[in-house]
Coordinates of C-alpha atoms in Angstrom, one line a residue:
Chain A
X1 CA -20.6 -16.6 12.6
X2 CA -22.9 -17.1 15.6
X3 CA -26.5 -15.4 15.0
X4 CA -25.4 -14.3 11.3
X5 CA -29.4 -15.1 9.8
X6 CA -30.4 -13.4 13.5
X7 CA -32.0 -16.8 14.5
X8 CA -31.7 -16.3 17.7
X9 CA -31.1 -12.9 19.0
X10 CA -28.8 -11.7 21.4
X11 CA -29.8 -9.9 24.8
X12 CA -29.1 -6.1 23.1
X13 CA -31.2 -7.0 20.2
X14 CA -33.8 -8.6 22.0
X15 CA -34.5 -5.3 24.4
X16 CA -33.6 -3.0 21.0
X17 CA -36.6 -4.7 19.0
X18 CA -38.7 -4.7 22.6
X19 CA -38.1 -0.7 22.9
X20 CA -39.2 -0.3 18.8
X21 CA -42.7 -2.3 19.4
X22 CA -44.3 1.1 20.5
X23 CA -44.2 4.4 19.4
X24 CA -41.0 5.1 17.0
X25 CA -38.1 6.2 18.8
X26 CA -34.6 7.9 17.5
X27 CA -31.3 6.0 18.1
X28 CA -30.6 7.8 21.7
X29 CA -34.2 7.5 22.6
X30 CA -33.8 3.8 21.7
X31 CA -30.6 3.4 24.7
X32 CA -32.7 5.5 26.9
X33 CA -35.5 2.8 26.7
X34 CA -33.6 -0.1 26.9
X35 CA -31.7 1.3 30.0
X36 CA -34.7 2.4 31.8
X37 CA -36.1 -1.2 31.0
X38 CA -33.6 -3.1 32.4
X39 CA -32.9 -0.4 34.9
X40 CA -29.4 -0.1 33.6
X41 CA -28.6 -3.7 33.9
X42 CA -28.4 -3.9 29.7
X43 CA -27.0 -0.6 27.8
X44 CA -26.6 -0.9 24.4
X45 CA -23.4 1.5 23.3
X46 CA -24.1 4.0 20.5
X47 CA -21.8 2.1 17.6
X48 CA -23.5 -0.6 18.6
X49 CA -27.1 0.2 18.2
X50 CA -26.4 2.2 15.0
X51 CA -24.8 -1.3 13.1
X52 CA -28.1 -3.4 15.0
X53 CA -30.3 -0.8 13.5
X54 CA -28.6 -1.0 9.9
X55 CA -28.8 -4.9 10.2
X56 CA -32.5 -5.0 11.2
X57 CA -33.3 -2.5 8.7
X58 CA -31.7 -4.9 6.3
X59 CA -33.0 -8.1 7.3
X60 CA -37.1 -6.1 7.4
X61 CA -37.2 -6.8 11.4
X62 CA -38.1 -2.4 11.5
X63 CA -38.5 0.6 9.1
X64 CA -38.0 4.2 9.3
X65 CA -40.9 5.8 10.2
X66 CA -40.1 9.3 10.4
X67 CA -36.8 12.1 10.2
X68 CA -36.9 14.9 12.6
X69 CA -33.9 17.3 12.9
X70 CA -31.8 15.0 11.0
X71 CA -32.5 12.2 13.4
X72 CA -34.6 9.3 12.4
X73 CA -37.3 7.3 13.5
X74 CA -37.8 3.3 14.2
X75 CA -40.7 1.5 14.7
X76 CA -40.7 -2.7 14.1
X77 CA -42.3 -4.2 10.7
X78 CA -44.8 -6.9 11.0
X79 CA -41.8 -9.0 10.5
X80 CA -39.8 -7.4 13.3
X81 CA -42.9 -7.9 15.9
X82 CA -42.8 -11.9 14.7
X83 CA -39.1 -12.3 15.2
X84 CA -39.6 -10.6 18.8
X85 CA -42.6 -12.8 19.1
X86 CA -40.7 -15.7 18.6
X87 CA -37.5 -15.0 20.6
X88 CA -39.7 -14.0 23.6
X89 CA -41.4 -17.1 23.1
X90 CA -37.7 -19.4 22.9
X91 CA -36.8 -17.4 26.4
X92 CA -40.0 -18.1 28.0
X93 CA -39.7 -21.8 27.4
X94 CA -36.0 -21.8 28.6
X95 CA -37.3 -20.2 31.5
X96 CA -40.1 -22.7 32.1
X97 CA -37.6 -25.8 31.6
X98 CA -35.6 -24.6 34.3
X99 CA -38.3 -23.5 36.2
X100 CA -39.5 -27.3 38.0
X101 CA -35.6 -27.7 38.2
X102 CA -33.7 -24.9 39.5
X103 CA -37.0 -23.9 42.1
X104 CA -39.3 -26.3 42.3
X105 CA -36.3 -29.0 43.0
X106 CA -37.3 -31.9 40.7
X107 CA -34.3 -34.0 39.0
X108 CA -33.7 -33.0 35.8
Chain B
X1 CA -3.4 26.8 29.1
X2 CA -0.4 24.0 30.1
X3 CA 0.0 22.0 27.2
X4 CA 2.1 19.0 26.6
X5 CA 3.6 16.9 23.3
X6 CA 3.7 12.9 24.2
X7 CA 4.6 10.4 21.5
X8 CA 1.5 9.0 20.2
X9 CA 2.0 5.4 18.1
X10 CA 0.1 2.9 18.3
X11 CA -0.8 0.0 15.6
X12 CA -4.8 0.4 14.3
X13 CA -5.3 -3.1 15.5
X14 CA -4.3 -1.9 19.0
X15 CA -7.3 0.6 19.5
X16 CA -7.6 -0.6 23.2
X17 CA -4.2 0.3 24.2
X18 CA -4.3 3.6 22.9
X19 CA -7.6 4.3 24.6
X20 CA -6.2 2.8 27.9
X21 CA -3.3 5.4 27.4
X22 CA -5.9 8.2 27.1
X23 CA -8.0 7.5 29.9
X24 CA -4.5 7.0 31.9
X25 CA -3.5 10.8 30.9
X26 CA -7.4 12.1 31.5
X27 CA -7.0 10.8 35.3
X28 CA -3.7 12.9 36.2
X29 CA -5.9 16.0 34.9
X30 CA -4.6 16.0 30.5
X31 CA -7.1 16.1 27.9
X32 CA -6.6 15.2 24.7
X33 CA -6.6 18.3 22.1
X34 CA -5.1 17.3 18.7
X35 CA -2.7 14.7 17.3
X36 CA -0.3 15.2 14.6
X37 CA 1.9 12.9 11.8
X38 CA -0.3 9.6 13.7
X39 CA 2.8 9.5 16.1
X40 CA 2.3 12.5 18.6
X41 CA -0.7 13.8 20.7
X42 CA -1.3 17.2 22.1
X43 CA -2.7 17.3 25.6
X44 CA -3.7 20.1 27.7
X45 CA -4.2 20.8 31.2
X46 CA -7.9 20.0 32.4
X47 CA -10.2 19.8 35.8
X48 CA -12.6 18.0 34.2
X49 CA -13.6 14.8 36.5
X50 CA -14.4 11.5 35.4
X51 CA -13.4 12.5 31.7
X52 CA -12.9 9.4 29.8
X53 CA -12.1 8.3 26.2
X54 CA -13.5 6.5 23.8
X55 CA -11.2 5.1 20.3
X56 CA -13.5 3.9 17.6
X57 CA -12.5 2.4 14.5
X58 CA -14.0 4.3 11.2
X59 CA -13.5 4.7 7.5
X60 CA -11.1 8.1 6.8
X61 CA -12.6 7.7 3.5
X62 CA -16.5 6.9 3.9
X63 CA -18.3 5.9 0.6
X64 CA -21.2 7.7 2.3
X65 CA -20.7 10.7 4.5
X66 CA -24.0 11.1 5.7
X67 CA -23.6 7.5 7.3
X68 CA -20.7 9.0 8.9
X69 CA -23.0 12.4 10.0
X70 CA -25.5 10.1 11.7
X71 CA -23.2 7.7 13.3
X72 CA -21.2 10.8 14.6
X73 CA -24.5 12.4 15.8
X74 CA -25.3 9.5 17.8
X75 CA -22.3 9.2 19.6
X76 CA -23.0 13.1 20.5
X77 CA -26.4 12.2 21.7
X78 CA -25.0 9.3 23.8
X79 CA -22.6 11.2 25.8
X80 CA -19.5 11.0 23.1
X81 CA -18.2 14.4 21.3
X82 CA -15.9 13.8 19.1
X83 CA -12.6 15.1 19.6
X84 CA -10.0 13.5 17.0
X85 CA -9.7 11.7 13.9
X86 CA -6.5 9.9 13.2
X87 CA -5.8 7.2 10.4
X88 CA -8.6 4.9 11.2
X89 CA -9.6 5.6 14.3
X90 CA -12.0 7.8 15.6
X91 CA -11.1 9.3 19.3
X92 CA -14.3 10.6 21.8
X93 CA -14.0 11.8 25.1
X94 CA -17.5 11.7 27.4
X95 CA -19.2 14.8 27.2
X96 CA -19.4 17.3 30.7
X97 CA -21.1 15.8 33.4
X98 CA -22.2 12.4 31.3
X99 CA -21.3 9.1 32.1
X100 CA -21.5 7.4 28.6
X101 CA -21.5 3.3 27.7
X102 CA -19.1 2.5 25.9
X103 CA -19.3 3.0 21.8
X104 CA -19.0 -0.5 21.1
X105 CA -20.9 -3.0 24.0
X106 CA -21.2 -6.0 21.6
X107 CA -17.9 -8.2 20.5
X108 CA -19.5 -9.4 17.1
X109 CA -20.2 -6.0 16.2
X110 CA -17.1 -4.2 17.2
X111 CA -15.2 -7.3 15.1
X112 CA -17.9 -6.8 12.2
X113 CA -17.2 -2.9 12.3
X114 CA -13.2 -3.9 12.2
X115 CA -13.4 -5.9 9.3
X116 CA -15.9 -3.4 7.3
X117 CA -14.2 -0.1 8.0
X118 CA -10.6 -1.1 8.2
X119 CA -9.9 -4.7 7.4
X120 CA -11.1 -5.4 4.2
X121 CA -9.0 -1.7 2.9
X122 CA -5.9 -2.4 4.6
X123 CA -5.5 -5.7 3.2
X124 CA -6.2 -4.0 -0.2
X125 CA -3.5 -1.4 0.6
X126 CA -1.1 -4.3 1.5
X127 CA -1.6 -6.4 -2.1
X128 CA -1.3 -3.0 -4.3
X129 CA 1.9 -2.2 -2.3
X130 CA 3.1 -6.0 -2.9
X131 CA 2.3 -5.6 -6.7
X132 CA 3.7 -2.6 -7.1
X133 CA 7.0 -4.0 -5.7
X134 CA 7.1 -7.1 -7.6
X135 CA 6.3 -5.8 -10.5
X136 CA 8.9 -2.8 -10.3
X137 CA 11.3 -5.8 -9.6
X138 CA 10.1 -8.0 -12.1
X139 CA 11.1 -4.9 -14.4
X140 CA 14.6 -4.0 -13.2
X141 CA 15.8 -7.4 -12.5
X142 CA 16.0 -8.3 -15.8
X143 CA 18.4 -5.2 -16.1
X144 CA 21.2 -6.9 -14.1
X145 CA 23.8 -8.7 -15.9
X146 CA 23.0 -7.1 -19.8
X147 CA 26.1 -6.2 -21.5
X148 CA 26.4 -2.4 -20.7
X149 CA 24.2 -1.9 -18.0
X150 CA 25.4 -0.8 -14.9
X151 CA 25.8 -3.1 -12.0
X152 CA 24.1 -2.8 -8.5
X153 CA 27.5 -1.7 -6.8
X154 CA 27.8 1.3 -9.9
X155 CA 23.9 1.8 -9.2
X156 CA 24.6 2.1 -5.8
X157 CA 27.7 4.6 -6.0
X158 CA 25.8 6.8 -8.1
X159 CA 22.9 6.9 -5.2
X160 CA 25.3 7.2 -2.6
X161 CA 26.8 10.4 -4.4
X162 CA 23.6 11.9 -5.9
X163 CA 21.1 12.3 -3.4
X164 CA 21.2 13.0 0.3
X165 CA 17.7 11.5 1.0
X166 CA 17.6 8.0 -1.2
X167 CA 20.7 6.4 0.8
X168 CA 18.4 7.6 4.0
X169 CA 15.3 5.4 2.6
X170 CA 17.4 2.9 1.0
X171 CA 19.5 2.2 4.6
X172 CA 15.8 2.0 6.2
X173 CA 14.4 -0.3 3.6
X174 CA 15.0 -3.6 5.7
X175 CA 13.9 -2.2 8.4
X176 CA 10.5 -0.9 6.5
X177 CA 10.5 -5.0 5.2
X178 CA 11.2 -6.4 8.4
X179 CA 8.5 -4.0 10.0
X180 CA 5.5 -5.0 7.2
X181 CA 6.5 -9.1 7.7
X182 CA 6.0 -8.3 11.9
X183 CA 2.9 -6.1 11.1
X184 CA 1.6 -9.2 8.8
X185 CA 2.1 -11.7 11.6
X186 CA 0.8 -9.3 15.1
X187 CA -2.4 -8.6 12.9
X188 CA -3.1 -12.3 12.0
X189 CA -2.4 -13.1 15.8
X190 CA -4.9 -10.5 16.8
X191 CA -7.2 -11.2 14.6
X192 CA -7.7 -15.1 14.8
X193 CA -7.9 -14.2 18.9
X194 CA -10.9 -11.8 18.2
X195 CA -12.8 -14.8 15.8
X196 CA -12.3 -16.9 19.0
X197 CA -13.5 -13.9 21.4
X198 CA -16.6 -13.3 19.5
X199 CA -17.2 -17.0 19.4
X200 CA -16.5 -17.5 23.5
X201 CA -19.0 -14.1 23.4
X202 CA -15.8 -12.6 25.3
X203 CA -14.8 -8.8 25.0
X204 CA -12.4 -8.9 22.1
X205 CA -8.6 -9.3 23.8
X206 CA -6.0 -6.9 24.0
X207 CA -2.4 -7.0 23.9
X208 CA -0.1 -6.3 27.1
X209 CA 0.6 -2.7 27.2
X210 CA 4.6 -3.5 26.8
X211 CA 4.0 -5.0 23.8
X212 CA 1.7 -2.2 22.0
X213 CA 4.3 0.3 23.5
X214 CA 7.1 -2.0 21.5
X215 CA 5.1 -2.4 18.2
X216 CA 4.0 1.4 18.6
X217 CA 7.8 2.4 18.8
X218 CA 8.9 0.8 16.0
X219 CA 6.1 2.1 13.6
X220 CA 7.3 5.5 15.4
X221 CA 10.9 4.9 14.1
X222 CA 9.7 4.2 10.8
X223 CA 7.6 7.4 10.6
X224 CA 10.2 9.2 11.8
X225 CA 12.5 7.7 9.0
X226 CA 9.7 8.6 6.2
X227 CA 9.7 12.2 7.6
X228 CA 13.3 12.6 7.7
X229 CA 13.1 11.5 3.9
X230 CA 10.7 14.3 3.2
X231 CA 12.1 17.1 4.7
X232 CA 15.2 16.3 3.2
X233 CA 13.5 16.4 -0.4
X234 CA 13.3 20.0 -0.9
X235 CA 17.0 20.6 -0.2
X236 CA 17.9 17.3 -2.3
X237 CA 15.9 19.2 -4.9
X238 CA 17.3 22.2 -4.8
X239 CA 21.0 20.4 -4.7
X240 CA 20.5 17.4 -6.4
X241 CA 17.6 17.6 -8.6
X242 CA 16.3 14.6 -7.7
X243 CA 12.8 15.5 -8.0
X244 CA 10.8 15.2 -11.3
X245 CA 8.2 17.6 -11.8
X246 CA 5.1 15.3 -12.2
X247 CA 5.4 14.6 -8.1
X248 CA 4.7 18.3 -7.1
X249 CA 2.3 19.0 -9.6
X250 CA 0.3 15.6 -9.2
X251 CA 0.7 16.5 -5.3
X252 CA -0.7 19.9 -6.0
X253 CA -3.4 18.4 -8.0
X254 CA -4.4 15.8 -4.9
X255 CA -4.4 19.1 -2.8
X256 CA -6.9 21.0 -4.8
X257 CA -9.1 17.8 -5.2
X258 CA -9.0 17.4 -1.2
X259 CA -9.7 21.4 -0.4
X260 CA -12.3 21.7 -3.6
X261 CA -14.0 18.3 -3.3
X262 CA -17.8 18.3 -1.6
X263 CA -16.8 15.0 -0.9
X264 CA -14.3 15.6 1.6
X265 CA -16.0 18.8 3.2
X266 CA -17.1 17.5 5.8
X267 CA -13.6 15.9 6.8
X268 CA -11.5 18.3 8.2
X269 CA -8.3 16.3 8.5
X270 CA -8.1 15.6 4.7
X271 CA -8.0 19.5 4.5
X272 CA -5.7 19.8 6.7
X273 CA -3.7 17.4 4.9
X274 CA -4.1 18.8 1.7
X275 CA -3.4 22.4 2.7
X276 CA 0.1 20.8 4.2
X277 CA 0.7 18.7 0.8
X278 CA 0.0 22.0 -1.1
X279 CA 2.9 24.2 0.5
X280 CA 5.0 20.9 0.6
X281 CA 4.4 20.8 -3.5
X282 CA 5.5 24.9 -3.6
X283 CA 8.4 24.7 -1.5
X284 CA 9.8 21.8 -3.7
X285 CA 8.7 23.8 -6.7
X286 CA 10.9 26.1 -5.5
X287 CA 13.8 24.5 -5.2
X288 CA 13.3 23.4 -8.4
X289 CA 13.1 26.3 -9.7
X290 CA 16.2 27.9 -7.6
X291 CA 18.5 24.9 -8.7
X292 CA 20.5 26.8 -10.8
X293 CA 21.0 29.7 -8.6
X294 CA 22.0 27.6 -5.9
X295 CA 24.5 25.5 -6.9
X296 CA 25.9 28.7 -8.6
X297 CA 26.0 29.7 -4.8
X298 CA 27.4 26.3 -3.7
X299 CA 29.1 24.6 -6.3
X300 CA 29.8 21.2 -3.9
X301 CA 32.4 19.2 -2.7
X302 CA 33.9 19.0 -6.6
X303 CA 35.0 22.3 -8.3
X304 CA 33.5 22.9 -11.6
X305 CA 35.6 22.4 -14.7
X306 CA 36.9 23.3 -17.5
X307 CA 39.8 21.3 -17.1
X308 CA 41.9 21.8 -20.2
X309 CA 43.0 25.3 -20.7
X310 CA 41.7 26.8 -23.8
X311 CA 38.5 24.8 -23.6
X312 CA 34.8 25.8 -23.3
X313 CA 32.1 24.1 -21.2
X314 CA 30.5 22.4 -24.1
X315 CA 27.3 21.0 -21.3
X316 CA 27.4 21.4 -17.9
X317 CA 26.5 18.1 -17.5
X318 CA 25.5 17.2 -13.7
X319 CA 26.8 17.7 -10.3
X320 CA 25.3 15.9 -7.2
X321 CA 26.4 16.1 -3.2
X322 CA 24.8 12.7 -1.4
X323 CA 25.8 12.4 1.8
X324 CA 28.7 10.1 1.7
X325 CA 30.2 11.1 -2.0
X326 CA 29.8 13.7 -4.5
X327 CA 29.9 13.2 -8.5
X328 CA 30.3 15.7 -11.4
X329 CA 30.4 15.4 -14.8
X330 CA 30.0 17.1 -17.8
X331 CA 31.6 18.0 -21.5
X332 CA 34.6 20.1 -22.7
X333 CA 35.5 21.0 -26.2
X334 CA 37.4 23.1 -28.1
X335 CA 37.2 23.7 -31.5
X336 CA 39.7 24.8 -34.6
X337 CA 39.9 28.8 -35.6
X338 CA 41.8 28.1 -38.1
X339 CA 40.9 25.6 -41.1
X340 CA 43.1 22.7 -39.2
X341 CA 43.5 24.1 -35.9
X342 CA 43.4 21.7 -33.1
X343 CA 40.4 20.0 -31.7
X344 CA 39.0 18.4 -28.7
X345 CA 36.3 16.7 -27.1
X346 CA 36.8 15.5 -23.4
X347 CA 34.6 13.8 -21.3
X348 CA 34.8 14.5 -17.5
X349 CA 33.9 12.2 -14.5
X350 CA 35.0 13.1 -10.9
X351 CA 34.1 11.4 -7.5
X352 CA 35.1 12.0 -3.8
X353 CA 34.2 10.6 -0.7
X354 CA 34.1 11.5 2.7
X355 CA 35.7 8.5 4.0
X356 CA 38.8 6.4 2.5
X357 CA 36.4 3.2 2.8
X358 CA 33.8 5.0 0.8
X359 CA 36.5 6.0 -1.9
X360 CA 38.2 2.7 -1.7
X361 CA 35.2 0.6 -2.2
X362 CA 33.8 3.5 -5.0
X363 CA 37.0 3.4 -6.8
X364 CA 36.9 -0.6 -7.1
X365 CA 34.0 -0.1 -8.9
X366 CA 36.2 2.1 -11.6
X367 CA 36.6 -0.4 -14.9
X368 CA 40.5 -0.4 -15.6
X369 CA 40.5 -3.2 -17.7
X370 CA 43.2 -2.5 -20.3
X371 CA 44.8 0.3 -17.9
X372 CA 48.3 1.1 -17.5
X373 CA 49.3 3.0 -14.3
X374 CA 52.0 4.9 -15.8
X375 CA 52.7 7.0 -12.7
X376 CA 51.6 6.5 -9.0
X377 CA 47.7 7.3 -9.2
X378 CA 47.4 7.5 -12.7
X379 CA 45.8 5.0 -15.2
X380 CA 45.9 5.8 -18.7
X381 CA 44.7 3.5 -21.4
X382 CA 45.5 5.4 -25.5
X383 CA 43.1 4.0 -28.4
X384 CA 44.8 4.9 -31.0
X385 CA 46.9 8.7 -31.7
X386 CA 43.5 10.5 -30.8
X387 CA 41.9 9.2 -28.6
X388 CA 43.0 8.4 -24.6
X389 CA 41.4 7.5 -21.8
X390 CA 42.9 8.9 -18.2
X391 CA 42.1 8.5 -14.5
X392 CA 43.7 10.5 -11.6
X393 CA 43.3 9.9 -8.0
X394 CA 44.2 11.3 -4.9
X395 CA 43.5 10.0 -1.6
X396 CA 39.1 10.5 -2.0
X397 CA 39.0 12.1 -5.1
X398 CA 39.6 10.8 -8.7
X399 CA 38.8 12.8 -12.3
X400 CA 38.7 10.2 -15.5
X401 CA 38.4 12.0 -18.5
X402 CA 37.8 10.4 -22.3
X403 CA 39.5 12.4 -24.8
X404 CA 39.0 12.8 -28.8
X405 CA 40.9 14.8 -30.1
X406 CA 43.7 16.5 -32.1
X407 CA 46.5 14.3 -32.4
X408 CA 48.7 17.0 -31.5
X409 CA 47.5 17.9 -28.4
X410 CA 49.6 16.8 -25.2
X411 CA 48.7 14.2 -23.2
X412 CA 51.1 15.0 -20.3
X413 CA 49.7 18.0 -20.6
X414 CA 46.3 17.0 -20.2
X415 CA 47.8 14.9 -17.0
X416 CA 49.0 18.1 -15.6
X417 CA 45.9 19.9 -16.3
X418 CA 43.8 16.6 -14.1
X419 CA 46.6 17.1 -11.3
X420 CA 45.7 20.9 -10.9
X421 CA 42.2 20.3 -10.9
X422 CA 42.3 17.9 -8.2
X423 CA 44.2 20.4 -6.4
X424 CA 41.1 23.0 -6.1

């Protein structure tokens, strides 16, 4: 199954780790960021986030860093901020590699 | 409040048609307020606009209900309040004046959250359901074709004419076989389309609403069969005796596990279930208790003996009404007052149908070998001075009686005594 060791990350768990590398959030204040972000263009539904969060949890990528009211807090692990590191990074270089092509109008 | 019942069935698999079917209610002005037996919803009249639905798979049995707590709470702070809970599915309509994503926005992880909440159970249910059968026939197969044991035509006369709610199951069972192969096959299909979805990173497919409607239909019949079967249990009890204790008690156990259990607090529908298996469990208690009271009330289709004059009811011995036939039997004796005063000992079988095909095909199964029909409708076979077997029929009903007795004692007068009881 595609992204089963989260190698690469798809584009809800990309903007799910980006909206965790500040202050903790709660699960809805998680979908709040990430629609603001992308100024509704990406929504991450609520089943969703909650089996992304158990998986990163899991896998070290964030931790629990608080419970308030029954609801609790994300913020990324070292580890989470290197995977978002690097999948920022694998974007930025797909960018650039299209970049000369698809505006600067060299051949491929 | 205007309130409408609408059938309801869907298969699990087929979450997407039954929310379509919501959403299409919510926009001619119905919300969704309970659903009952997994095969009918409750709506009522709303003015809500832009209500929409949400069907979520879930676990009815969570290993950890604070999981289940959180995940629920985050639906609720996403717009989603949950309204319904029904086999494995989870129903939510959008809260007032929110305009919620959708539960699930990611293929993979609906298909993941299929496989771990439902999948991986029902195909447990499936194999214990396909063991249980095969080693129930493993066990009775064997049966068939020993000396003395009865045949699958005598095993199915004596159903027939015992029990008014086996024949219902038993004329259902290829229908409930022929249902489980087409359930096997539709969730294979579906399922090897959602591993290509997730792969294509498409929204996982869903069937054509005709053919959910079909699939739903038929699981409907077969519910509806299952429930006619259990609400004719308490009156085949209280006939027929067909229940054993140990079901209502173990049910009644279940029940107060359900209701007393901190496990299932938090799940309202398993109360609600167990509060309906609990006064299922009493009112076939009852009848159990009743029997003998009501079949004082209604003896049946087949008059109660004794037979031969001067004798006692040595044991009542059984009497059953099915459906199609009726069967009775039981001992009579009768016992010397003086030092060598006559004796007897009859056994006493007695059918009738409701049809002459019933009774024909019933009666073939009758063993006459080494019969004599002395007279038109009578079969008579002596072993011996004391001992005689006899059979009488007329049109649906026949009365075969096994005598031991008295040598003296008059076998045409026994006859007679057959020919007056059929006359009751």
């Amino acid at each position: 199954m595609a992204r089963k060791k989260l190698e690469t990350l798809t584009e809800q768990m990309y903007y799910v780790l980006l909206a965790l590398s500040g202050p903790p959030r709660h699960g809805y204040g998680i979908m709040q960021a990430v629609s603001e972000r992308t100024q509704g263009r990406v929504n991450v539904g609520a089943g969703t986030l909650y089996a992304l969060l158990g998986r990163f949890e899991t896998k070290g990528l964030i931790r629990q860093a608080a419970a308030h009211d029954v609801r609790k807090y994300y913020v990324l692990t070292d580890a989470g901020r290197r995977a978002l590191v690097k999948e920022y990074q694998r974007l930025k270089r797909q960018v650039e590699d299209g970049q000369d092509i698809l505006e600067g109008g060299t051949a491929p | 409040m205007k309130t409408c019942w609408r059938p309801f069935s869907y298969l699990i698999i087929h979450r997407q048609a039954a929310q379509d079917r919501l959403n299409a209610m919510a926009e001619q002005g119905w919300e969704l307020e309970k659903i009952r037996f997994e095969c009918l919803a409750k709506f009522r009249r709303t003015s809500r606009k832009h209500l929409r639905y949400f069907v979520d798979f879930t676990d009815p049995k969570p290993k950890d209900p604070c999981e289940e707590s959180e995940y629920l709470r985050l639906c609720a702070d996403a717009g989603w309040e949950w309204v319904e809970q029904m086999s494995y599915w989870n129903i939510y309509a959008s809260a007032p004046d929110r305009d919620p994503a959708p539960i699930q926005t990611d293929p993979e992880v609906e298909y993941q959250r299929y496989r771990k909440k439902v999948g991986r159970r029902s195909w447990i249910g499936v194999a214990i359901v396909a063991a249980i059968l095969a080693v129930y026939a493993l066990l009775m197969l064997p049966a068939f074709g020993r000396p003395y044991s009865p045949t699958a035509g005598e095993l199915l006369r004596g159903l027939l004419s015992s029990s008014l709610s086996l024949p219902l199951i038993l004329a259902a069972l290829p229908l409930f076989l022929l249902w489980g192969l087409v359930y096997l096959i539709v969730l294979g299909h579906r399922l090897r389309l959602w591993r290509r979805d997730v792969e294509d990173g498409l929204p996982l497919s869903a069937p054509s609403p005709r053919q959910a409607g079909v699939l739903g239909g038929v699981k409907l019949v077969c519910l509806l069969l299952i429930g006619g079967y259990f609400l004719l249990l308490p009156l085949d009890s209280l006939l027929n005796g067909v229940v054993n204790w140990g079901f209502p008690v173990g049910l009644l156990i279940g029940a107060a596990i359900l209701v007393f259990s901190d496990r299932y607090k938090g799940l309202p529908q398993y109360r609600r279930r167990a509060r309906a298996a609990a006064v299922f469990s009493v009112i076939l208690l009852a009848c159990m208790l009743f029997r003998g009271p009501a079949r004082a009330l209604f003896p049946g289709r087949l008059p109660p003996g004794p037979i031969v004059a001067g004798f006692e009811d040595d044991d009542p011995g059984k009497r059953t009404d099915g459906l199609l036939g009726s069967h009775a039997n039981w001992w009579e004796k009768i016992l010397p007052t003086e030092e060598e005063g006559p004796w007897g000992l009859v056994s006493v079988q007695a059918w009738t149908w409701t049809s002459d095909a019933a009774a024909d095909w019933a009666f073939a199964l009758e063993d006459l070998q080494g019969m004599e029909e002395t007279a038109p409708g009578l079969w008579r076979q002596d072993w011996g001075e004391d001992q005689v077997d006899l059979l009488l029929r007329r049109g649906r009903t026949w009365v075969r009686v096994y005598w031991h007795g008295d040598e003296a004692l008059d076998r045409q007068a026994l006859a007679e005594a057959l020919e007056r009881y059929l006359e009751r």
